[in-house]
Amino acid sequence: MTQNPSAPHPSAFTQYLRAFTGLLQRDLYVLRRELFPFAVRVCMNPLLFLFVFTYVIPHMSGGAAMNPTAALAGTSFSTVLLPGLMAVAIMFSGIAAVALPLAQEFGVTREIDDRVMCPLPVPAVAIEKICFSAMQSVVAAAIVYPLAYYVPATPPTTHVTSWPFLIAVVVLASLTAGALGLTIGTTVKPQQIGLIFGVVVIPITFLGCVYYPWAKLGAIPAMKYGVLINPIVYMSEGLRASLTPSLDHMPPSMILLMLCLFLALLTWLGIRGFLRRVIG
Amino acid sequence: MIVEIQGLRKVYEGKQRVVAVDGIDLAVAEGELYGLLGPNGAGKTTTISIATTRALPTAGTVRIAGMDVVASPAQARCAIGVVPQYNTLDRACTVFENIHFHCRYFGFSSAEATVRTRQLLEQFHLTERGTAYPTQLSGGLAQRVQIARAIAHRPKVLFLDEPSAGLDPQSRLAMWEAVRGLRQEGITVVLTTHYMEEADSLCGRVAIIDHGRILVEDTPEALKASIGAQRVYRLDLHQCEAIPTLVERLRALTGVTAVEATESGARIYAHNADGLLSEVLQAASPYGLRDLTIAETTLESVFIRLTGRDLRE
């Protein structure tokens, strides 16, 4: 009998790192085979949304009455939508990459039991899910940007003042989305996972300052402050602040702080739920 | 001892408090093929789950190759291979990829993982199935892939939880062959089962477990010999009220070592004595003998002797 040929006694850190990389490689490998469904999933919602609200309606005769652009006093609606739809794509990738597969792995197939037997601490298995999901979110955001730029009849006004801020927002938003997916996937019973679209995804999208800037909510104070518990708000506002700064937006420091807080909170809740599910 | 379990207890608190494991001590030596035999719900799976870091004990310790599974689960997992009761193969990957990625998780380089995977596929006669997906496999094949995957990282101990549950007889024999083969490789095997034939034919040592406790532990031969009889006669009667009288009469027969009353008749433990069958028949016929079965003593007889119940009840 020989030991594992590469290293008979690797240090604990090396062992964890290899297992973590192995899990990530496996997930990327499987995703590579499902690139087309991945692309369709990412594109369909923003594409249709942009097509109807920023192309079809502005082209309608007398469409002005229905045109949300009019309500936003001169700012093109496409400029409002660009960061918002990127935020939705980021958030939705977290749900689709973590919450939905987890429901299957916890439920029918119990595949998760095998992943948990990897030689690394169980919370790291959960963190790998968050990282993998965040990678998908970044790609999704990058796919949505050109759509939101080229589909509308009037292109949005974009301008990046600080690249480090943009990168920080995208990375934090993507990780937060993964952590949200983990929390949902471990909290909701596998049989009820279908309900999360109606109960969680749609409300947090519509109340997430995706289709309107937070700064314009002044007329409805209850909503202006109520939505602050919604992590999507900071994703949309963060992208607004970094990509379309001509629109009013939240202060950048507040956005980064809240994204970090939500990332910490959702990661903690997600790992706790994960441990409860897999360790009896 | 490669597996050491001491004072293991697991209590599930809740509306209904369940004591799944109630003070189990056991030790398995390197290279042994050890069996936990008991009915469903006896605590076998819980014991295995704790030993494989998948559940936390309420009390007691488990050490695998000297490592405490609660204190350092990630290290202990390197020494453990597990085949759970249900199929946990990665449905999104082929058979080859399942084993390959498993090796990667355990630190093999890509080239080493490929070599190891090819070797295992050959060893378990799965080479032709390398490109199949788990959903395309029969239960027996999926089980073999799971065993191959579980030992891919060369663990010291392999835990098999109810390995033949749901397998047809032919697949079960193939699985037994595979498990015996592992022993020749020096892997220690701990398996749970509620099939006494499986424990008898595979295991070098067997612990009979019920209600979370080990009732008795020894080699299958010694356990069967402990009955002190080679045959078990089981009588079913029409007249159940006469059972106590009959039991007394049967006890007096030569060659009979013990008689127990059952719900519908009696169970007789006896040596291989000439003419005993006709004497038993004579004694029982006045009470309306309905049925008579004769069997060699098995591990099931041991279980029945200890608990008064069948393994499958």
Coordinates of C-alpha atoms in Angstrom, one line a residue:
Chain A
M1 CA 0.0 0.0 0.0
T2 CA 1.2 3.4 -0.8
Q3 CA -0.1 6.7 0.5
N4 CA -1.5 9.4 -1.8
P5 CA 1.4 9.7 -4.2
S6 CA 1.6 13.5 -4.4
A7 CA 2.1 14.1 -0.7
P8 CA 2.1 11.5 2.1
H9 CA 1.6 14.1 4.8
P10 CA 0.6 17.5 3.4
S11 CA 0.1 20.3 5.9
A12 CA -3.5 20.9 6.9
F13 CA -3.6 24.1 5.0
T14 CA -2.4 22.5 1.8
Q15 CA -4.8 19.7 2.3
Y16 CA -7.7 22.1 2.6
L17 CA -6.6 24.2 -0.3
R18 CA -6.4 21.2 -2.6
A19 CA -9.8 20.0 -1.5
F20 CA -11.3 23.5 -2.0
T21 CA -9.7 23.8 -5.4
G22 CA -10.9 20.4 -6.3
L23 CA -14.5 21.3 -5.4
L24 CA -14.3 24.5 -7.4
Q25 CA -12.8 22.7 -10.4
R26 CA -15.6 20.2 -10.3
D27 CA -18.2 22.9 -10.3
L28 CA -16.6 24.8 -13.1
Y29 CA -16.2 21.6 -15.1
V30 CA -19.9 20.9 -14.8
L31 CA -20.9 24.5 -15.6
R32 CA -18.8 24.4 -18.7
R33 CA -21.1 21.6 -20.0
E34 CA -24.1 23.8 -19.3
L35 CA -22.9 27.0 -20.8
F36 CA -25.9 27.4 -23.1
P37 CA -28.6 27.1 -20.4
F38 CA -26.4 29.4 -18.2
A39 CA -26.4 32.0 -20.9
V40 CA -30.1 31.7 -21.6
R41 CA -30.9 32.0 -17.8
V42 CA -28.7 35.1 -17.5
C43 CA -29.9 36.9 -20.7
M44 CA -33.6 36.2 -20.9
N45 CA -35.0 38.4 -18.1
P46 CA -33.0 41.5 -18.8
L47 CA -33.3 41.2 -22.5
L48 CA -37.1 41.0 -22.5
F49 CA -37.3 43.7 -19.9
L50 CA -35.1 46.1 -21.9
F51 CA -36.9 45.2 -25.1
V52 CA -40.3 46.0 -23.8
F53 CA -39.6 49.0 -21.6
T54 CA -36.8 50.8 -23.5
Y55 CA -37.5 49.8 -27.1
V56 CA -41.1 48.8 -27.7
I57 CA -42.8 51.3 -25.5
P58 CA -40.8 54.4 -26.6
H59 CA -41.6 53.4 -30.2
M60 CA -45.4 53.3 -29.6
S61 CA -47.5 56.2 -30.9
G62 CA -48.7 57.9 -27.8
G63 CA -46.4 55.7 -25.8
A64 CA -45.3 58.7 -23.8
A65 CA -48.1 58.2 -21.3
M66 CA -47.0 54.6 -20.7
N67 CA -43.3 55.5 -20.9
P68 CA -41.6 55.4 -17.5
T69 CA -39.0 57.6 -18.9
A70 CA -41.3 60.6 -18.7
A71 CA -41.7 60.1 -14.9
L72 CA -38.0 60.3 -14.4
A73 CA -37.7 63.9 -15.5
G74 CA -35.4 63.8 -18.4
T75 CA -33.2 60.9 -17.3
S76 CA -33.4 58.1 -19.8
F77 CA -35.1 55.0 -18.2
S78 CA -32.4 52.9 -19.7
T79 CA -29.8 54.6 -17.5
V80 CA -31.9 53.7 -14.5
L81 CA -32.3 50.1 -15.7
L82 CA -28.7 49.3 -16.6
P83 CA -27.3 49.0 -13.0
G84 CA -30.6 47.6 -11.7
L85 CA -30.7 44.8 -14.2
M86 CA -27.1 44.0 -13.5
A87 CA -28.0 43.8 -9.8
V88 CA -30.8 41.4 -10.6
A89 CA -28.5 39.2 -12.7
I90 CA -26.0 39.1 -9.9
M91 CA -28.7 38.2 -7.3
F92 CA -30.4 35.7 -9.5
S93 CA -27.2 33.9 -10.2
G94 CA -26.8 33.4 -6.4
I95 CA -30.2 31.8 -6.3
A96 CA -29.7 29.7 -9.4
A97 CA -26.1 28.6 -8.6
V98 CA -26.6 27.8 -4.9
A99 CA -30.1 27.7 -3.6
L100 CA -31.7 25.6 -6.4
P101 CA -28.9 22.9 -6.6
L102 CA -28.7 22.7 -2.8
A103 CA -32.4 21.9 -2.6
Q104 CA -31.8 19.0 -4.9
E105 CA -28.7 17.8 -3.1
F106 CA -30.3 18.0 0.3
G107 CA -33.5 16.5 -1.0
V108 CA -33.6 13.8 -3.5
T109 CA -30.0 12.9 -4.3
R110 CA -28.1 13.5 -1.1
E111 CA -25.1 14.2 -3.2
I112 CA -24.1 16.8 -0.6
D113 CA -23.1 13.9 1.7
D114 CA -20.3 13.1 -0.6
R115 CA -19.1 16.7 -0.8
V116 CA -19.1 16.9 3.0
M117 CA -16.8 13.9 3.2
C118 CA -14.0 16.0 1.5
P119 CA -11.0 16.5 3.7
L120 CA -11.7 20.1 4.7
P121 CA -13.8 21.7 7.4
V122 CA -17.5 21.6 6.5
P123 CA -18.0 25.5 6.5
A124 CA -15.4 25.6 3.7
V125 CA -17.7 23.4 1.6
A126 CA -20.3 26.1 2.1
I127 CA -17.9 28.9 1.3
E128 CA -16.9 27.1 -1.9
K129 CA -20.5 27.3 -3.0
I130 CA -20.5 31.1 -2.3
C131 CA -17.3 31.6 -4.3
F132 CA -18.5 29.5 -7.2
S133 CA -21.8 31.4 -7.3
A134 CA -19.9 34.7 -7.1
M135 CA -17.9 33.8 -10.2
Q136 CA -21.2 33.2 -12.1
S137 CA -22.6 36.5 -10.8
V138 CA -19.6 38.4 -12.1
V139 CA -20.0 36.8 -15.5
A140 CA -23.7 37.4 -15.5
A141 CA -23.2 41.1 -14.7
A142 CA -20.7 41.3 -17.6
I143 CA -23.2 39.7 -20.0
V144 CA -26.0 42.1 -19.0
Y145 CA -23.9 45.3 -19.4
P146 CA -23.7 45.2 -23.2
L147 CA -27.4 44.1 -23.4
A148 CA -28.5 47.1 -21.3
Y149 CA -26.3 49.3 -23.4
Y150 CA -27.2 48.3 -26.9
V151 CA -30.9 47.2 -26.7
P152 CA -32.6 50.4 -25.6
A153 CA -33.7 52.9 -28.2
T154 CA -31.9 55.7 -26.2
P155 CA -28.6 54.3 -24.9
P156 CA -27.9 54.8 -21.2
T157 CA -25.4 57.4 -20.0
T158 CA -22.5 55.5 -18.3
H159 CA -19.3 56.8 -16.8
V160 CA -16.9 55.0 -14.5
T161 CA -15.2 57.4 -12.2
S162 CA -13.5 54.8 -10.0
W163 CA -12.6 51.4 -11.2
P164 CA -11.5 50.1 -7.8
F165 CA -15.0 51.1 -6.5
L166 CA -16.7 49.4 -9.4
I167 CA -14.7 46.2 -8.8
A168 CA -15.3 46.3 -5.1
V169 CA -19.0 46.7 -5.6
V170 CA -19.3 43.9 -8.2
V171 CA -17.2 41.5 -6.0
L172 CA -19.0 42.3 -2.8
A173 CA -22.4 42.1 -4.5
S174 CA -21.6 38.8 -6.1
L175 CA -20.4 37.2 -2.9
T176 CA -23.4 38.6 -1.0
A177 CA -25.7 37.1 -3.7
G178 CA -24.0 33.7 -3.2
A179 CA -24.4 34.0 0.6
L180 CA -28.1 34.9 0.0
G181 CA -28.5 31.8 -2.1
L182 CA -26.8 29.7 0.6
T183 CA -29.1 31.1 3.3
I184 CA -32.2 30.5 1.2
G185 CA -31.1 27.0 0.0
T186 CA -30.4 25.9 3.6
T187 CA -33.5 27.5 5.2
V188 CA -36.2 26.5 2.8
K189 CA -37.4 22.9 2.8
P190 CA -36.3 21.2 -0.5
Q191 CA -39.9 20.5 -1.4
Q192 CA -40.8 24.1 -1.1
I193 CA -37.9 25.6 -3.1
G194 CA -40.3 26.4 -6.0
L195 CA -42.1 28.9 -3.7
I196 CA -39.0 31.1 -3.2
F197 CA -39.5 32.8 -6.6
G198 CA -42.9 34.2 -5.5
V199 CA -42.0 34.7 -1.8
V200 CA -38.4 35.9 -2.0
V201 CA -37.0 36.6 -5.4
I202 CA -39.8 38.7 -6.9
P203 CA -40.4 40.9 -3.8
I204 CA -36.7 41.6 -3.2
T205 CA -36.3 42.5 -6.9
F206 CA -39.3 44.9 -7.1
L207 CA -38.4 46.4 -3.7
G208 CA -34.7 46.4 -4.5
C209 CA -34.4 49.9 -6.2
V210 CA -33.8 48.0 -9.4
Y211 CA -36.3 49.9 -11.6
Y212 CA -36.0 53.2 -9.8
P213 CA -33.2 55.0 -7.9
W214 CA -33.3 55.0 -4.1
A215 CA -32.7 58.7 -4.0
K216 CA -36.1 59.4 -5.8
L217 CA -38.1 57.6 -3.1
G218 CA -38.3 60.7 -0.9
A219 CA -42.1 61.0 -1.5
I220 CA -42.7 57.6 0.1
P221 CA -40.6 57.7 3.3
A222 CA -41.9 54.4 4.6
M223 CA -40.6 52.7 1.5
K224 CA -37.4 54.8 1.3
Y225 CA -36.3 53.5 4.8
G226 CA -38.2 50.1 4.6
V227 CA -36.2 48.9 1.6
L228 CA -32.9 49.4 3.5
I229 CA -33.2 45.9 4.9
N230 CA -33.1 44.5 1.4
P231 CA -29.5 43.6 0.3
I232 CA -30.5 44.1 -3.4
V233 CA -30.8 47.8 -2.8
Y234 CA -27.1 48.1 -2.1
M235 CA -26.3 46.0 -5.2
S236 CA -28.3 48.3 -7.5
E237 CA -27.2 51.5 -5.8
G238 CA -23.6 50.4 -5.7
L239 CA -23.7 49.8 -9.5
R240 CA -25.6 53.0 -10.0
A241 CA -22.9 54.9 -8.0
S242 CA -20.1 53.3 -10.0
L243 CA -21.6 53.1 -13.5
T244 CA -24.2 55.8 -13.9
P245 CA -23.1 58.4 -11.3
S246 CA -25.1 61.1 -13.1
L247 CA -28.2 59.7 -11.4
D248 CA -28.7 60.4 -7.7
H249 CA -27.4 57.5 -5.6
M250 CA -26.5 56.5 -2.0
P251 CA -23.2 57.6 -0.6
P252 CA -20.5 55.0 -1.8
S253 CA -19.1 54.5 1.7
M254 CA -22.6 53.5 3.0
I255 CA -23.0 51.1 0.1
L256 CA -19.7 49.4 0.8
L257 CA -20.4 49.2 4.5
M258 CA -23.9 47.7 4.0
L259 CA -22.7 45.2 1.4
C260 CA -20.0 44.0 3.8
L261 CA -22.5 43.8 6.7
F262 CA -25.0 41.8 4.6
L263 CA -22.2 39.6 3.3
A264 CA -21.1 38.8 6.9
L265 CA -24.6 38.2 8.1
L266 CA -25.8 36.0 5.2
T267 CA -22.6 34.0 5.2
W268 CA -23.0 33.3 8.9
L269 CA -26.7 32.4 8.5
G270 CA -25.9 30.3 5.4
I271 CA -23.1 28.3 7.1
R272 CA -25.1 27.8 10.2
G273 CA -28.0 26.4 8.1
F274 CA -25.6 24.3 6.1
L275 CA -24.1 22.7 9.2
R276 CA -27.5 22.0 10.6
R277 CA -28.5 20.3 7.4
V278 CA -25.4 18.1 6.9
I279 CA -24.2 17.3 10.4
G280 CA -26.7 15.2 12.4
Chain B
M1 CA -6.8 -0.7 17.0
I2 CA -7.7 1.2 13.8
V3 CA -11.3 2.0 14.9
E4 CA -11.9 2.6 18.6
I5 CA -15.4 3.6 19.9
Q6 CA -15.9 4.2 23.6
G7 CA -19.0 4.9 25.5
L8 CA -20.8 6.2 22.4
R9 CA -24.2 7.7 22.9
K10 CA -26.5 9.6 20.6
V11 CA -29.7 11.1 21.8
Y12 CA -32.0 13.0 19.4
E13 CA -33.9 15.6 21.5
G14 CA -37.2 16.8 20.3
K15 CA -40.9 16.1 20.7
Q16 CA -40.1 12.4 20.8
R17 CA -36.7 11.9 22.5
V18 CA -34.9 9.1 20.7
V19 CA -31.9 7.3 22.2
A20 CA -30.4 6.0 18.9
V21 CA -27.1 4.8 20.4
D22 CA -26.9 3.9 24.0
G23 CA -23.4 3.2 25.1
I24 CA -21.5 1.4 22.4
D25 CA -17.9 0.3 22.9
L26 CA -16.1 -1.5 20.1
A27 CA -12.6 -1.8 18.7
V28 CA -11.7 -3.1 15.2
A29 CA -8.1 -4.2 14.5
E30 CA -6.3 -3.3 11.3
G31 CA -7.3 -5.5 8.3
E32 CA -10.4 -6.9 10.0
L33 CA -13.8 -7.2 8.3
Y34 CA -16.2 -6.3 11.0
G35 CA -20.0 -6.4 11.0
L36 CA -22.7 -4.6 12.9
L37 CA -25.8 -6.9 12.7
G38 CA -29.1 -5.7 13.8
P39 CA -32.7 -4.8 12.8
N40 CA -33.6 -1.5 11.3
G41 CA -33.6 1.2 13.9
A42 CA -31.0 -0.6 16.1
G43 CA -28.6 2.3 15.9
K44 CA -26.2 1.0 13.3
T45 CA -26.4 3.8 10.8
T46 CA -26.1 6.4 13.6
T47 CA -23.0 4.7 14.8
I48 CA -21.5 4.8 11.3
S49 CA -22.6 8.4 10.8
I50 CA -20.8 9.5 13.9
A51 CA -17.7 7.4 13.1
T52 CA -17.6 9.0 9.6
T53 CA -17.9 12.6 11.0
R54 CA -21.4 13.0 9.6
A55 CA -23.1 13.3 13.0
L56 CA -21.9 14.5 16.4
P57 CA -22.1 12.2 19.4
T58 CA -24.0 13.2 22.6
A59 CA -21.3 11.4 24.6
G60 CA -18.3 9.1 24.0
T61 CA -15.4 9.2 21.6
V62 CA -14.6 7.7 18.3
R63 CA -11.0 7.4 17.1
I64 CA -10.1 6.4 13.5
A65 CA -6.4 5.6 13.0
G66 CA -5.7 7.4 16.3
M67 CA -7.6 10.6 15.2
D68 CA -10.6 11.9 17.2
V69 CA -13.4 12.3 14.7
V70 CA -15.0 15.2 16.6
A71 CA -11.8 17.1 17.3
S72 CA -10.3 16.8 13.8
P73 CA -12.9 15.7 11.4
A74 CA -11.1 16.9 8.2
Q75 CA -8.0 14.9 9.1
A76 CA -10.0 11.9 10.0
R77 CA -11.8 11.9 6.7
C78 CA -8.5 11.2 4.9
A79 CA -8.4 7.8 6.7
I80 CA -12.1 7.1 6.1
G81 CA -14.0 5.8 3.0
V82 CA -17.8 5.7 3.2
V83 CA -20.5 4.1 1.2
P84 CA -23.8 5.3 2.5
Q85 CA -27.1 3.5 2.2
Y86 CA -28.4 5.7 -0.6
N87 CA -26.7 6.6 -3.8
T88 CA -24.7 9.8 -3.4
L89 CA -22.9 9.7 -6.8
D90 CA -22.5 13.0 -8.5
R91 CA -25.4 12.9 -11.0
A92 CA -23.8 15.7 -13.1
C93 CA -20.6 13.7 -13.7
T94 CA -19.8 10.4 -15.4
V95 CA -18.5 7.4 -13.5
F96 CA -15.0 8.2 -14.5
E97 CA -15.4 11.9 -13.5
N98 CA -16.9 10.8 -10.2
I99 CA -13.8 8.9 -9.2
H100 CA -11.5 11.4 -10.8
F101 CA -12.8 14.4 -8.9
H102 CA -12.9 12.4 -5.7
C103 CA -9.2 11.8 -6.1
R104 CA -8.7 15.6 -6.8
Y105 CA -10.5 16.5 -3.5
F106 CA -8.0 14.3 -1.7
G107 CA -5.0 16.1 -3.2
F108 CA -4.1 13.9 -6.2
S109 CA -2.7 15.7 -9.2
S110 CA -4.7 15.4 -12.4
A111 CA -2.3 12.8 -13.8
E112 CA -2.3 10.7 -10.6
A113 CA -6.1 10.9 -10.4
T114 CA -6.4 9.6 -13.9
V115 CA -4.1 6.7 -13.3
R116 CA -5.9 5.8 -10.0
T117 CA -9.4 6.1 -11.7
R118 CA -8.4 3.8 -14.6
Q119 CA -7.0 1.3 -12.1
L120 CA -10.1 1.3 -10.0
L121 CA -12.5 1.0 -13.0
E122 CA -10.5 -2.1 -14.1
Q123 CA -10.4 -3.6 -10.6
F124 CA -14.2 -3.2 -10.2
H125 CA -15.0 -4.3 -13.8
L126 CA -16.3 -0.9 -14.7
T127 CA -14.0 0.2 -17.5
E128 CA -16.8 0.0 -20.1
R129 CA -19.1 2.1 -17.9
G130 CA -16.6 4.9 -17.5
T131 CA -18.6 7.3 -19.7
A132 CA -22.0 6.4 -18.3
Y133 CA -23.9 8.8 -16.0
P134 CA -25.0 7.5 -12.5
T135 CA -28.7 7.7 -13.5
Q136 CA -28.0 5.1 -16.3
L137 CA -26.6 2.5 -13.9
S138 CA -28.4 -0.3 -12.2
G139 CA -28.4 -0.5 -8.4
G140 CA -25.6 -3.1 -8.3
L141 CA -23.3 -1.1 -10.7
A142 CA -24.0 2.2 -8.8
Q143 CA -23.0 0.4 -5.6
R144 CA -19.8 -0.8 -7.1
V145 CA -18.9 2.7 -8.4
Q146 CA -19.6 4.0 -4.9
I147 CA -17.2 1.4 -3.4
A148 CA -14.6 2.2 -6.0
R149 CA -15.0 5.9 -5.3
A150 CA -14.9 5.4 -1.5
I151 CA -11.5 3.7 -1.6
A152 CA -10.0 5.9 -4.3
H153 CA -8.1 8.0 -1.8
R154 CA -6.7 4.9 -0.2
P155 CA -8.4 5.2 3.2
K156 CA -7.4 2.9 6.1
V157 CA -11.0 2.1 7.0
L158 CA -14.0 1.6 4.7
F159 CA -17.5 2.0 6.2
L160 CA -20.3 0.3 4.3
D161 CA -23.8 1.1 5.5
E162 CA -26.3 -1.6 4.5
P163 CA -24.3 -2.4 1.3
S164 CA -26.7 -4.9 0.0
A165 CA -30.0 -3.1 0.7
G166 CA -32.0 -3.0 -2.5
L167 CA -29.6 -5.2 -4.5
D168 CA -30.7 -8.3 -6.4
P169 CA -29.0 -11.6 -5.3
Q170 CA -26.5 -11.6 -8.1
S171 CA -25.4 -8.0 -7.5
R172 CA -25.1 -8.9 -3.8
L173 CA -22.7 -11.7 -4.6
A174 CA -20.6 -9.5 -6.8
M175 CA -20.5 -6.9 -4.1
W176 CA -19.4 -9.5 -1.6
E177 CA -16.6 -10.5 -3.9
A178 CA -15.5 -6.8 -4.2
V179 CA -15.5 -6.4 -0.4
R180 CA -13.5 -9.6 0.1
G181 CA -11.0 -8.2 -2.4
L182 CA -10.6 -5.1 -0.4
R183 CA -9.5 -7.1 2.6
Q184 CA -6.7 -8.5 0.6
E185 CA -5.6 -5.0 -0.1
G186 CA -5.3 -4.5 3.7
I187 CA -8.3 -2.1 4.0
T188 CA -10.2 -2.5 7.2
V189 CA -13.9 -2.8 6.5
V190 CA -16.8 -2.0 8.9
L191 CA -20.2 -2.8 7.6
T192 CA -23.7 -2.7 8.9
T193 CA -26.4 -5.1 7.8
H194 CA -29.6 -6.7 8.8
Y195 CA -29.0 -9.7 6.6
M196 CA -27.5 -12.4 8.8
E197 CA -26.2 -14.3 5.7
E198 CA -24.2 -11.3 4.8
A199 CA -22.7 -10.9 8.3
D200 CA -22.0 -14.6 8.5
S201 CA -20.3 -15.1 5.1
L202 CA -18.4 -11.8 5.0
C203 CA -17.4 -10.8 8.5
G204 CA -14.6 -12.1 10.6
R205 CA -16.2 -10.6 13.7
V206 CA -19.8 -9.6 14.3
A207 CA -21.5 -7.4 16.9
I208 CA -25.2 -8.0 17.3
I209 CA -26.8 -4.7 18.1
D210 CA -30.3 -3.8 19.2
H211 CA -31.9 -0.7 20.7
G212 CA -28.5 1.2 20.5
R213 CA -26.6 -1.4 22.5
I214 CA -24.2 -4.2 21.6
L215 CA -25.8 -7.4 22.9
V216 CA -22.9 -9.8 22.0
E217 CA -19.8 -9.7 19.9
D218 CA -17.7 -12.6 18.5
T219 CA -16.8 -14.5 15.4
P220 CA -19.9 -15.8 13.5
E221 CA -18.8 -19.4 14.4
A222 CA -18.5 -18.7 18.1
L223 CA -21.8 -16.8 18.1
K224 CA -23.6 -19.7 16.5
A225 CA -21.8 -22.2 18.8
S226 CA -23.1 -20.2 21.8
I227 CA -26.6 -21.5 21.1
G228 CA -25.3 -24.9 22.1
A229 CA -27.3 -26.6 19.3
Q230 CA -27.0 -27.3 15.6
R231 CA -30.7 -27.3 14.7
V232 CA -33.7 -25.1 15.3
Y233 CA -37.2 -26.7 15.0
R234 CA -40.1 -24.3 14.8
L235 CA -43.5 -25.6 15.5
D236 CA -46.9 -23.9 14.7
L237 CA -49.9 -25.3 16.5
H238 CA -53.7 -25.0 16.2
Q239 CA -54.3 -25.3 19.9
C240 CA -52.3 -22.4 21.4
E241 CA -53.6 -22.9 25.0
A242 CA -51.7 -26.3 25.1
I243 CA -48.3 -24.7 24.4
P244 CA -46.9 -24.7 28.1
T245 CA -47.7 -28.4 28.4
L246 CA -46.0 -29.2 25.1
V247 CA -43.0 -27.1 26.0
E248 CA -42.5 -29.3 29.2
R249 CA -42.9 -32.5 27.2
L250 CA -40.4 -31.3 24.5
R251 CA -37.8 -30.4 27.1
A252 CA -37.7 -33.9 28.3
L253 CA -36.6 -35.3 24.9
T254 CA -33.0 -36.4 24.5
G255 CA -30.9 -34.1 22.2
V256 CA -33.0 -31.0 23.0
T257 CA -31.0 -28.3 24.6
A258 CA -33.7 -25.6 25.0
V259 CA -37.3 -25.0 24.2
E260 CA -39.0 -21.6 24.0
A261 CA -42.7 -20.9 23.8
T262 CA -43.7 -18.6 20.9
E263 CA -47.0 -16.9 20.0
S264 CA -48.2 -19.8 17.9
G265 CA -46.1 -22.7 19.0
A266 CA -42.6 -23.5 20.2
R267 CA -39.0 -23.1 19.2
I268 CA -36.7 -26.1 19.9
Y269 CA -32.9 -25.9 19.9
A270 CA -31.4 -29.3 19.5
H271 CA -28.3 -31.3 18.6
N272 CA -28.2 -33.4 15.5
A273 CA -29.8 -36.5 17.1
D274 CA -31.2 -39.5 15.2
G275 CA -34.9 -40.0 15.6
L276 CA -35.5 -36.6 17.2
L277 CA -37.7 -35.4 14.4
S278 CA -40.2 -38.3 14.8
E279 CA -40.3 -37.8 18.6
V280 CA -41.0 -34.1 18.2
L281 CA -43.8 -34.9 15.7
Q282 CA -45.3 -37.5 18.1
A283 CA -45.2 -35.1 21.0
A284 CA -46.8 -32.2 19.0
S285 CA -49.4 -34.0 16.9
P286 CA -52.0 -34.2 19.7
Y287 CA -52.1 -30.4 19.8
G288 CA -52.9 -29.9 16.2
L289 CA -49.5 -29.5 14.5
R290 CA -50.0 -27.0 11.7
D291 CA -46.4 -26.5 10.4
L292 CA -42.9 -27.5 11.2
T293 CA -39.7 -25.9 9.9
I294 CA -36.1 -27.1 10.6
A295 CA -33.1 -24.9 10.1
E296 CA -29.4 -24.9 10.9
T297 CA -28.6 -22.4 13.7
T298 CA -27.7 -19.1 12.2
L299 CA -26.8 -15.6 13.4
E300 CA -30.5 -15.0 13.3
S301 CA -31.1 -17.8 15.8
V302 CA -28.6 -15.9 18.0
F303 CA -30.5 -12.7 17.6
I304 CA -33.8 -14.4 18.3
R305 CA -32.3 -16.1 21.3
L306 CA -31.1 -12.8 22.7
T307 CA -34.1 -10.6 21.9
G308 CA -37.0 -13.0 21.3
R309 CA -37.7 -11.2 18.0
D310 CA -36.9 -11.8 14.4
L311 CA -34.3 -9.5 12.7
R312 CA -36.9 -8.3 10.2
E313 CA -39.6 -7.5 12.7

